[in-house]
Amino acid sequence: MTTNSRRTFLKSIGLTVGAASANGGIAIAQQYHNADREIATPTDWAMYRGGVGRTGASAQSGPSSQATTEWSMDLNGGMYATEPIIADGTLYLAVTTANSPSNNKGYIAAYDPASGNKKWQQSGFARPSTPALDGEGLYVATSTSSDDDNTGSFHALDPATGETKWSREEYHSGSPPVVAAGRVYTDGPGASALDAASGKTVWKQDNVTGIASFANGTLFYSSGVALNAADGSKQWSADTDTVRLHAVSDGQVYGVGKTDQGLNIQARSANKGAVQWTSDIADVQYTSHLTVANGRVFFRTGTYRSSKIMALDAATGDVAWTYESSDADFGSDVTVADGVLYAGGRTKPGRGAGEAIIVALDASSGERKWQHTLGSWEFKEYGPAVFTPVIANNKIFAATYPMGSTIDNYYTDHGNFHVIGDQKGSNGDGSGTTTTTTNGDNPTDGGEQTKTTSTSHQSTTATATTNQPSTTSTTTTNQPRSTTATNNTQPTTTPQTTSAHSTTRPTQTTTTSTSGQPGFEFLAALGGLAGVGSYLATKMHDSDD
């Protein structure tokens, strides 16, 4: 793969839209109780899965159906397992530039989210995870594979300049940290609380690992253990070592596990860890990280040959809807914002050529609202796919990666980043040149839509045939592409043309399958990220990420 092939993907970006502590006292307790509400403003996406609860929900709205790619850039690396952070008017990216059994490197960089201009870049890290931001510091964990001489570490950076405030070399799991009430919580080895200002260890709990979520003074580690955030004492642990806790919301912790027939989703009491409900998902091999919003639990699931998106009732576990597409494959966690679910993936399931896509679904019904296409590339073995889309500032921020590749360096050789907004021009202010042509000449879906609703595990089915008009949108936009810049300098930009592609809407088939039988869970696989073998081997015990 040549450098030109990476640039070709950027040049081919187009737009296709469908239809539309024990002695802490009362003050300390209150501080922790409120911390999950004080971390970020409503427009922020300040850490992995948006906030301390790891729910994957945004208080913002995304673009309308008339979405357009505002700017894109070559990452000179990959973001195949990290999310962008957007807060206080700055976009932060954690990028891996080398990933092999003997070499793991990366960088953290800050950008203007409107223009893509680089503010600073800090290199020399091992492979970084998604950072966490609290306004005073940007906290990032790094990790390496077992036979790399360069071990991972933990760092606090100045968000404004990228300068290192403190580092801890002994913390190297690479799990995305969570920051709350002046402390940073991480793992590797063992669960730890670090003082956010100094980096000093406040407490440490051995034999607890994984990504932590936080609510009301309690940390919920993905390995199935709940700890008191003030002193690290154990609150409760799951009654099986196969559960993986993902997110906490409204007094319930949601997780994933393994059954003889597949996987199941479960809800536990955040106070005691008692199982509230379980919902079996048969004949699947993986799930994404669970997203909790609008009284629903959303996730991507499937086999290594196909994928689908499901929604469960967060109170009962009943299946609300399932979205499947015969001509697209999803490869990311899903994000919900203002009643819309956003999923990233690729057309043409399996290996081979295809176009990177973002699909917007109605979070209530599962019906597709629109689809945005980011184009293809010349590298035919593995087409580009969109990794987890993040919603902030009324825009979508997302990276692309070669989904399904089993060759480590492909993930760092072929990675781009994109910002999608409403169709106002490349600068998001009405400037720029954008021309959209819409007609009804292309074939319509003419598909049959089967929608199944479930109440108390009883199903009723209604079938309707819908003919939906197809929309062909052609967009030409002069966009900046950022190139590598030194710290605290602006990047060089070059004009870039984006041309549109046509797509056909997938047929949506919604079915219900849930046994309602209790069971324990295990996150069986990562799903779309089948490659990056050395990376996955170190992460499987932590979470689905």
PDB file of C-alpha atoms in Angstrom, residues 254-489:
ATOM      1  CA  TYR A 254     -25.401  -3.093  32.677  1.00  0.00           C
ATOM      2  CA  GLY A 255     -23.114  -5.881  31.518  1.00  0.00           C
ATOM      3  CA  VAL A 256     -22.533  -8.694  29.050  1.00  0.00           C
ATOM      4  CA  GLY A 257     -21.771 -12.369  29.528  1.00  0.00           C
ATOM      5  CA  LYS A 258     -21.667 -15.802  27.947  1.00  0.00           C
ATOM      6  CA  THR A 259     -24.265 -18.550  27.734  1.00  0.00           C
ATOM      7  CA  ASP A 260     -24.234 -21.973  26.097  1.00  0.00           C
ATOM      8  CA  GLN A 261     -26.201 -20.559  23.177  1.00  0.00           C
ATOM      9  CA  GLY A 262     -24.481 -17.202  22.811  1.00  0.00           C
ATOM     10  CA  LEU A 263     -24.443 -14.161  25.048  1.00  0.00           C
ATOM     11  CA  ASN A 264     -26.790 -12.394  27.383  1.00  0.00           C
ATOM     12  CA  ILE A 265     -27.293  -8.862  28.574  1.00  0.00           C
ATOM     13  CA  GLN A 266     -27.987  -8.208  32.241  1.00  0.00           C
ATOM     14  CA  ALA A 267     -28.870  -5.386  34.589  1.00  0.00           C
ATOM     15  CA  ARG A 268     -27.670  -5.357  38.199  1.00  0.00           C
ATOM     16  CA  SER A 269     -28.477  -3.125  41.139  1.00  0.00           C
ATOM     17  CA  ALA A 270     -25.732  -0.548  41.482  1.00  0.00           C
ATOM     18  CA  ASN A 271     -26.075  -0.673  45.286  1.00  0.00           C
ATOM     19  CA  LYS A 272     -25.890  -4.436  45.899  1.00  0.00           C
ATOM     20  CA  GLY A 273     -25.028  -6.037  42.574  1.00  0.00           C
ATOM     21  CA  ALA A 274     -28.179  -8.160  42.547  1.00  0.00           C
ATOM     22  CA  VAL A 275     -29.333  -9.218  39.087  1.00  0.00           C
ATOM     23  CA  GLN A 276     -32.455  -7.319  38.046  1.00  0.00           C
ATOM     24  CA  TRP A 277     -32.975  -8.987  34.676  1.00  0.00           C
ATOM     25  CA  THR A 278     -31.187 -10.930  31.974  1.00  0.00           C
ATOM     26  CA  SER A 279     -31.910 -11.192  28.281  1.00  0.00           C
ATOM     27  CA  ASP A 280     -30.384 -13.991  26.200  1.00  0.00           C
ATOM     28  CA  ILE A 281     -29.133 -13.196  22.717  1.00  0.00           C
ATOM     29  CA  ALA A 282     -28.736 -16.505  20.912  1.00  0.00           C
ATOM     30  CA  ASP A 283     -26.297 -17.421  18.149  1.00  0.00           C
ATOM     31  CA  VAL A 284     -24.019 -14.411  18.488  1.00  0.00           C
ATOM     32  CA  GLN A 285     -20.286 -14.234  19.176  1.00  0.00           C
ATOM     33  CA  TYR A 286     -19.724 -10.710  20.446  1.00  0.00           C
ATOM     34  CA  THR A 287     -21.274  -7.457  21.509  1.00  0.00           C
ATOM     35  CA  SER A 288     -20.021  -3.925  21.440  1.00  0.00           C
ATOM     36  CA  HIS A 289     -19.854  -1.809  24.587  1.00  0.00           C
ATOM     37  CA  LEU A 290     -23.403  -1.283  25.830  1.00  0.00           C
ATOM     38  CA  THR A 291     -24.936   2.137  25.284  1.00  0.00           C
ATOM     39  CA  VAL A 292     -27.655   3.309  27.683  1.00  0.00           C
ATOM     40  CA  ALA A 293     -29.980   6.158  26.796  1.00  0.00           C
ATOM     41  CA  ASN A 294     -33.653   7.037  26.597  1.00  0.00           C
ATOM     42  CA  GLY A 295     -34.718   4.050  28.709  1.00  0.00           C
ATOM     43  CA  ARG A 296     -33.034   1.611  26.339  1.00  0.00           C
ATOM     44  CA  VAL A 297     -29.849  -0.473  26.157  1.00  0.00           C
ATOM     45  CA  PHE A 298     -28.318  -0.429  22.676  1.00  0.00           C
ATOM     46  CA  PHE A 299     -25.500  -2.533  21.244  1.00  0.00           C
ATOM     47  CA  ARG A 300     -24.006  -4.029  18.129  1.00  0.00           C
ATOM     48  CA  THR A 301     -23.863  -7.816  18.055  1.00  0.00           C
ATOM     49  CA  GLY A 302     -23.614 -10.739  15.672  1.00  0.00           C
ATOM     50  CA  THR A 303     -21.109 -13.213  14.292  1.00  0.00           C
ATOM     51  CA  TYR A 304     -17.911 -12.673  12.358  1.00  0.00           C
ATOM     52  CA  ARG A 305     -19.922 -12.924   9.156  1.00  0.00           C
ATOM     53  CA  SER A 306     -22.749 -10.527   9.922  1.00  0.00           C
ATOM     54  CA  SER A 307     -23.769  -7.900  12.445  1.00  0.00           C
ATOM     55  CA  LYS A 308     -26.891  -6.202  13.707  1.00  0.00           C
ATOM     56  CA  ILE A 309     -27.926  -3.500  16.144  1.00  0.00           C
ATOM     57  CA  MET A 310     -30.331  -4.260  18.984  1.00  0.00           C
ATOM     58  CA  ALA A 311     -32.268  -2.238  21.547  1.00  0.00           C
ATOM     59  CA  LEU A 312     -33.573  -3.602  24.863  1.00  0.00           C
ATOM     60  CA  ASP A 313     -35.893  -2.006  27.385  1.00  0.00           C
ATOM     61  CA  ALA A 314     -33.540  -0.844  30.161  1.00  0.00           C
ATOM     62  CA  ALA A 315     -36.132  -1.602  32.856  1.00  0.00           C
ATOM     63  CA  THR A 316     -37.158  -5.115  31.765  1.00  0.00           C
ATOM     64  CA  GLY A 317     -34.661  -6.436  29.222  1.00  0.00           C
ATOM     65  CA  ASP A 318     -37.374  -7.002  26.636  1.00  0.00           C
ATOM     66  CA  VAL A 319     -36.235  -6.587  23.056  1.00  0.00           C
ATOM     67  CA  ALA A 320     -37.532  -3.345  21.582  1.00  0.00           C
ATOM     68  CA  TRP A 321     -36.133  -3.668  18.062  1.00  0.00           C
ATOM     69  CA  THR A 322     -33.374  -5.135  15.930  1.00  0.00           C
ATOM     70  CA  TYR A 323     -31.829  -3.570  12.858  1.00  0.00           C
ATOM     71  CA  GLU A 324     -30.116  -5.728  10.254  1.00  0.00           C
ATOM     72  CA  SER A 325     -28.771  -4.917   6.831  1.00  0.00           C
ATOM     73  CA  SER A 326     -27.821  -7.348   4.091  1.00  0.00           C
ATOM     74  CA  ASP A 327     -25.488  -4.913   2.368  1.00  0.00           C
ATOM     75  CA  ALA A 328     -23.618  -3.316   5.289  1.00  0.00           C
ATOM     76  CA  ASP A 329     -21.526  -4.428   8.253  1.00  0.00           C
ATOM     77  CA  PHE A 330     -21.239  -2.504  11.527  1.00  0.00           C
ATOM     78  CA  GLY A 331     -17.866  -2.274  13.279  1.00  0.00           C
ATOM     79  CA  SER A 332     -18.117   0.026  16.263  1.00  0.00           C
ATOM     80  CA  ASP A 333     -19.825   0.952  19.496  1.00  0.00           C
ATOM     81  CA  VAL A 334     -22.985   2.946  18.979  1.00  0.00           C
ATOM     82  CA  THR A 335     -23.706   6.450  20.239  1.00  0.00           C
ATOM     83  CA  VAL A 336     -27.102   7.980  21.020  1.00  0.00           C
ATOM     84  CA  ALA A 337     -27.839  11.694  20.888  1.00  0.00           C
ATOM     85  CA  ASP A 338     -31.191  13.459  20.910  1.00  0.00           C
ATOM     86  CA  GLY A 339     -33.187  10.355  20.077  1.00  0.00           C
ATOM     87  CA  VAL A 340     -30.909   9.237  17.256  1.00  0.00           C
ATOM     88  CA  LEU A 341     -28.543   6.261  17.285  1.00  0.00           C
ATOM     89  CA  TYR A 342     -25.328   6.561  15.264  1.00  0.00           C
ATOM     90  CA  ALA A 343     -23.403   3.486  14.135  1.00  0.00           C
ATOM     91  CA  GLY A 344     -20.269   3.190  12.037  1.00  0.00           C
ATOM     92  CA  GLY A 345     -19.400   0.485   9.588  1.00  0.00           C
ATOM     93  CA  ARG A 346     -18.823  -0.374   5.961  1.00  0.00           C
ATOM     94  CA  THR A 347     -20.819  -1.381   2.945  1.00  0.00           C
ATOM     95  CA  LYS A 348     -20.275  -4.858   1.502  1.00  0.00           C
ATOM     96  CA  PRO A 349     -19.931  -7.133   4.547  1.00  0.00           C
ATOM     97  CA  GLY A 350     -16.736  -9.165   4.820  1.00  0.00           C
ATOM     98  CA  ARG A 351     -13.358  -8.519   3.326  1.00  0.00           C
ATOM     99  CA  GLY A 352     -12.795  -6.554   0.188  1.00  0.00           C
ATOM    100  CA  ALA A 353     -13.682  -3.199  -1.232  1.00  0.00           C
ATOM    101  CA  GLY A 354     -16.420  -1.137   0.301  1.00  0.00           C
ATOM    102  CA  GLU A 355     -17.299   2.329   1.509  1.00  0.00           C
ATOM    103  CA  ALA A 356     -17.085   3.654   5.062  1.00  0.00           C
ATOM    104  CA  ILE A 357     -20.528   4.651   6.334  1.00  0.00           C
ATOM    105  CA  ILE A 358     -22.316   6.220   9.294  1.00  0.00           C
ATOM    106  CA  VAL A 359     -25.925   5.133   9.742  1.00  0.00           C
ATOM    107  CA  ALA A 360     -28.443   7.142  11.782  1.00  0.00           C
ATOM    108  CA  LEU A 361     -31.376   5.206  13.257  1.00  0.00           C
ATOM    109  CA  ASP A 362     -34.406   6.389  15.160  1.00  0.00           C
ATOM    110  CA  ALA A 363     -33.547   5.258  18.708  1.00  0.00           C
ATOM    111  CA  SER A 364     -37.210   4.605  19.487  1.00  0.00           C
ATOM    112  CA  SER A 365     -38.165   2.498  16.491  1.00  0.00           C
ATOM    113  CA  GLY A 366     -34.913   1.375  14.880  1.00  0.00           C
ATOM    114  CA  GLU A 367     -35.968   2.824  11.556  1.00  0.00           C
ATOM    115  CA  ARG A 368     -33.196   4.240   9.441  1.00  0.00           C
ATOM    116  CA  LYS A 369     -33.217   8.010   9.143  1.00  0.00           C
ATOM    117  CA  TRP A 370     -30.216   8.533   6.877  1.00  0.00           C
ATOM    118  CA  GLN A 371     -26.811   7.235   5.874  1.00  0.00           C
ATOM    119  CA  HIS A 372     -23.611   9.191   5.261  1.00  0.00           C
ATOM    120  CA  THR A 373     -20.877   7.746   3.092  1.00  0.00           C
ATOM    121  CA  LEU A 374     -17.217   8.604   3.623  1.00  0.00           C
ATOM    122  CA  GLY A 375     -15.970   6.842   0.524  1.00  0.00           C
ATOM    123  CA  SER A 376     -13.563   4.056  -0.346  1.00  0.00           C
ATOM    124  CA  TRP A 377      -9.848   3.639  -0.989  1.00  0.00           C
ATOM    125  CA  GLU A 378      -7.595   1.881  -3.468  1.00  0.00           C
ATOM    126  CA  PHE A 379      -6.488  -0.675  -0.867  1.00  0.00           C
ATOM    127  CA  LYS A 380      -8.850  -3.432  -1.968  1.00  0.00           C
ATOM    128  CA  GLU A 381      -8.071  -6.195   0.527  1.00  0.00           C
ATOM    129  CA  TYR A 382      -9.924  -4.510   3.377  1.00  0.00           C
ATOM    130  CA  GLY A 383     -12.289  -1.654   2.730  1.00  0.00           C
ATOM    131  CA  PRO A 384     -12.486   1.251   5.190  1.00  0.00           C
ATOM    132  CA  ALA A 385     -15.024   1.219   8.016  1.00  0.00           C
ATOM    133  CA  VAL A 386     -16.080   3.910  10.466  1.00  0.00           C
ATOM    134  CA  PHE A 387     -15.089   3.289  14.089  1.00  0.00           C
ATOM    135  CA  THR A 388     -17.235   4.597  16.974  1.00  0.00           C
ATOM    136  CA  PRO A 389     -18.881   7.908  16.001  1.00  0.00           C
ATOM    137  CA  VAL A 390     -18.863  10.575  18.725  1.00  0.00           C
ATOM    138  CA  ILE A 391     -21.438  13.368  18.863  1.00  0.00           C
ATOM    139  CA  ALA A 392     -20.452  16.808  20.185  1.00  0.00           C
ATOM    140  CA  ASN A 393     -20.948  20.407  19.094  1.00  0.00           C
ATOM    141  CA  ASN A 394     -23.763  19.201  16.826  1.00  0.00           C
ATOM    142  CA  LYS A 395     -21.269  17.281  14.733  1.00  0.00           C
ATOM    143  CA  ILE A 396     -20.072  13.716  14.273  1.00  0.00           C
ATOM    144  CA  PHE A 397     -16.388  12.959  14.920  1.00  0.00           C
ATOM    145  CA  ALA A 398     -15.150   9.596  13.680  1.00  0.00           C
ATOM    146  CA  ALA A 399     -12.101   7.711  12.421  1.00  0.00           C
ATOM    147  CA  THR A 400     -11.887   5.052   9.743  1.00  0.00           C
ATOM    148  CA  TYR A 401      -9.878   1.815   9.865  1.00  0.00           C
ATOM    149  CA  PRO A 402      -9.455  -1.417   7.813  1.00  0.00           C
ATOM    150  CA  MET A 403     -12.090  -3.520   9.553  1.00  0.00           C
ATOM    151  CA  GLY A 404     -11.352  -7.241   9.577  1.00  0.00           C
ATOM    152  CA  SER A 405      -7.663  -7.098   8.780  1.00  0.00           C
ATOM    153  CA  THR A 406      -5.420  -9.548  10.660  1.00  0.00           C
ATOM    154  CA  ILE A 407      -2.237  -7.646   9.796  1.00  0.00           C
ATOM    155  CA  ASP A 408      -1.172  -5.288  12.589  1.00  0.00           C
ATOM    156  CA  ASN A 409       0.460  -2.556  10.545  1.00  0.00           C
ATOM    157  CA  TYR A 410      -2.573  -2.102   8.306  1.00  0.00           C
ATOM    158  CA  TYR A 411      -4.364  -0.473  11.242  1.00  0.00           C
ATOM    159  CA  THR A 412      -1.652   2.173  11.576  1.00  0.00           C
ATOM    160  CA  ASP A 413      -0.940   2.573   7.868  1.00  0.00           C
ATOM    161  CA  HIS A 414      -4.526   3.235   6.880  1.00  0.00           C
ATOM    162  CA  GLY A 415      -6.347   5.561   9.282  1.00  0.00           C
ATOM    163  CA  ASN A 416      -8.186   8.808   8.612  1.00  0.00           C
ATOM    164  CA  PHE A 417     -10.315  11.168  10.701  1.00  0.00           C
ATOM    165  CA  HIS A 418     -13.480  12.976   9.683  1.00  0.00           C
ATOM    166  CA  VAL A 419     -15.835  15.637  11.006  1.00  0.00           C
ATOM    167  CA  ILE A 420     -19.405  15.601   9.718  1.00  0.00           C
ATOM    168  CA  GLY A 421     -21.833  18.470  10.242  1.00  0.00           C
ATOM    169  CA  ASP A 422     -24.948  20.010   8.774  1.00  0.00           C
ATOM    170  CA  GLN A 423     -24.701  21.050   5.179  1.00  0.00           C
ATOM    171  CA  LYS A 424     -23.586  24.660   5.560  1.00  0.00           C
ATOM    172  CA  GLY A 425     -20.241  24.629   3.819  1.00  0.00           C
ATOM    173  CA  SER A 426     -16.875  23.338   4.846  1.00  0.00           C
ATOM    174  CA  ASN A 427     -16.453  25.826   7.716  1.00  0.00           C
ATOM    175  CA  GLY A 428     -19.875  25.161   9.229  1.00  0.00           C
ATOM    176  CA  ASP A 429     -20.849  28.841   8.908  1.00  0.00           C
ATOM    177  CA  GLY A 430     -22.406  28.954   5.496  1.00  0.00           C
ATOM    178  CA  SER A 431     -19.143  29.608   3.705  1.00  0.00           C
ATOM    179  CA  GLY A 432     -17.473  27.263   1.281  1.00  0.00           C
ATOM    180  CA  THR A 433     -18.908  25.734  -1.848  1.00  0.00           C
ATOM    181  CA  THR A 434     -21.485  23.006  -1.430  1.00  0.00           C
ATOM    182  CA  THR A 435     -23.806  21.870  -4.180  1.00  0.00           C
ATOM    183  CA  THR A 436     -26.410  19.194  -3.570  1.00  0.00           C
ATOM    184  CA  THR A 437     -28.560  17.603  -6.250  1.00  0.00           C
ATOM    185  CA  THR A 438     -31.470  15.427  -5.223  1.00  0.00           C
ATOM    186  CA  ASN A 439     -33.621  13.386  -7.566  1.00  0.00           C
ATOM    187  CA  GLY A 440     -35.771  10.290  -7.586  1.00  0.00           C
ATOM    188  CA  ASP A 441     -34.193   8.540 -10.538  1.00  0.00           C
ATOM    189  CA  ASN A 442     -32.406   5.817  -8.617  1.00  0.00           C
ATOM    190  CA  PRO A 443     -34.132   2.567  -7.604  1.00  0.00           C
ATOM    191  CA  THR A 444     -35.984   2.636  -4.309  1.00  0.00           C
ATOM    192  CA  ASP A 445     -35.715   0.014  -1.617  1.00  0.00           C
ATOM    193  CA  GLY A 446     -39.176  -1.334  -2.194  1.00  0.00           C
ATOM    194  CA  GLY A 447     -38.370  -3.405   0.842  1.00  0.00           C
ATOM    195  CA  GLU A 448     -40.558  -5.161   3.320  1.00  0.00           C
ATOM    196  CA  GLN A 449     -40.211  -3.877   6.844  1.00  0.00           C
ATOM    197  CA  THR A 450     -41.090  -6.238   9.680  1.00  0.00           C
ATOM    198  CA  LYS A 451     -41.274  -4.617  13.081  1.00  0.00           C
ATOM    199  CA  THR A 452     -41.667  -6.652  16.268  1.00  0.00           C
ATOM    200  CA  THR A 453     -42.365  -5.110  19.637  1.00  0.00           C
ATOM    201  CA  SER A 454     -41.968  -6.994  22.897  1.00  0.00           C
ATOM    202  CA  THR A 455     -43.769  -6.423  26.176  1.00  0.00           C
ATOM    203  CA  SER A 456     -43.011  -8.709  29.149  1.00  0.00           C
ATOM    204  CA  HIS A 457     -41.395 -11.076  26.672  1.00  0.00           C
ATOM    205  CA  GLN A 458     -44.597 -11.399  24.634  1.00  0.00           C
ATOM    206  CA  SER A 459     -44.307 -10.503  20.955  1.00  0.00           C
ATOM    207  CA  THR A 460     -46.706  -8.978  18.502  1.00  0.00           C
ATOM    208  CA  THR A 461     -45.807  -8.546  14.856  1.00  0.00           C
ATOM    209  CA  ALA A 462     -46.985  -6.041  12.299  1.00  0.00           C
ATOM    210  CA  THR A 463     -45.816  -6.072   8.698  1.00  0.00           C
ATOM    211  CA  ALA A 464     -45.897  -3.216   6.240  1.00  0.00           C
ATOM    212  CA  THR A 465     -44.436  -2.717   2.795  1.00  0.00           C
ATOM    213  CA  THR A 466     -42.860   0.659   2.251  1.00  0.00           C
ATOM    214  CA  ASN A 467     -41.524   2.232  -0.898  1.00  0.00           C
ATOM    215  CA  GLN A 468     -39.056   4.899   0.120  1.00  0.00           C
ATOM    216  CA  PRO A 469     -37.649   7.407  -2.347  1.00  0.00           C
ATOM    217  CA  SER A 470     -33.951   7.190  -3.025  1.00  0.00           C
ATOM    218  CA  THR A 471     -31.829  10.293  -2.771  1.00  0.00           C
ATOM    219  CA  THR A 472     -28.722  10.948  -4.780  1.00  0.00           C
ATOM    220  CA  SER A 473     -26.652  13.736  -3.285  1.00  0.00           C
ATOM    221  CA  THR A 474     -23.644  15.175  -4.997  1.00  0.00           C
ATOM    222  CA  THR A 475     -21.478  17.409  -2.882  1.00  0.00           C
ATOM    223  CA  THR A 476     -18.387  19.326  -3.850  1.00  0.00           C
ATOM    224  CA  THR A 477     -16.530  20.887  -0.941  1.00  0.00           C
ATOM    225  CA  ASN A 478     -13.143  22.523  -0.703  1.00  0.00           C
ATOM    226  CA  GLN A 479     -11.793  21.174   2.587  1.00  0.00           C
ATOM    227  CA  PRO A 480      -8.517  21.514   4.488  1.00  0.00           C
ATOM    228  CA  ARG A 481      -6.459  18.424   5.110  1.00  0.00           C
ATOM    229  CA  SER A 482      -4.085  18.719   8.062  1.00  0.00           C
ATOM    230  CA  THR A 483      -0.547  17.448   7.795  1.00  0.00           C
ATOM    231  CA  THR A 484       1.893  16.640  10.587  1.00  0.00           C
ATOM    232  CA  ALA A 485       2.931  19.749  12.507  1.00  0.00           C
ATOM    233  CA  THR A 486       5.326  20.443  15.341  1.00  0.00           C
ATOM    234  CA  ASN A 487       4.041  21.359  18.783  1.00  0.00           C
ATOM    235  CA  ASN A 488       2.143  24.641  19.055  1.00  0.00           C
ATOM    236  CA  THR A 489       2.210  25.352  15.328  1.00  0.00           C
TER     237      THR A 489
END
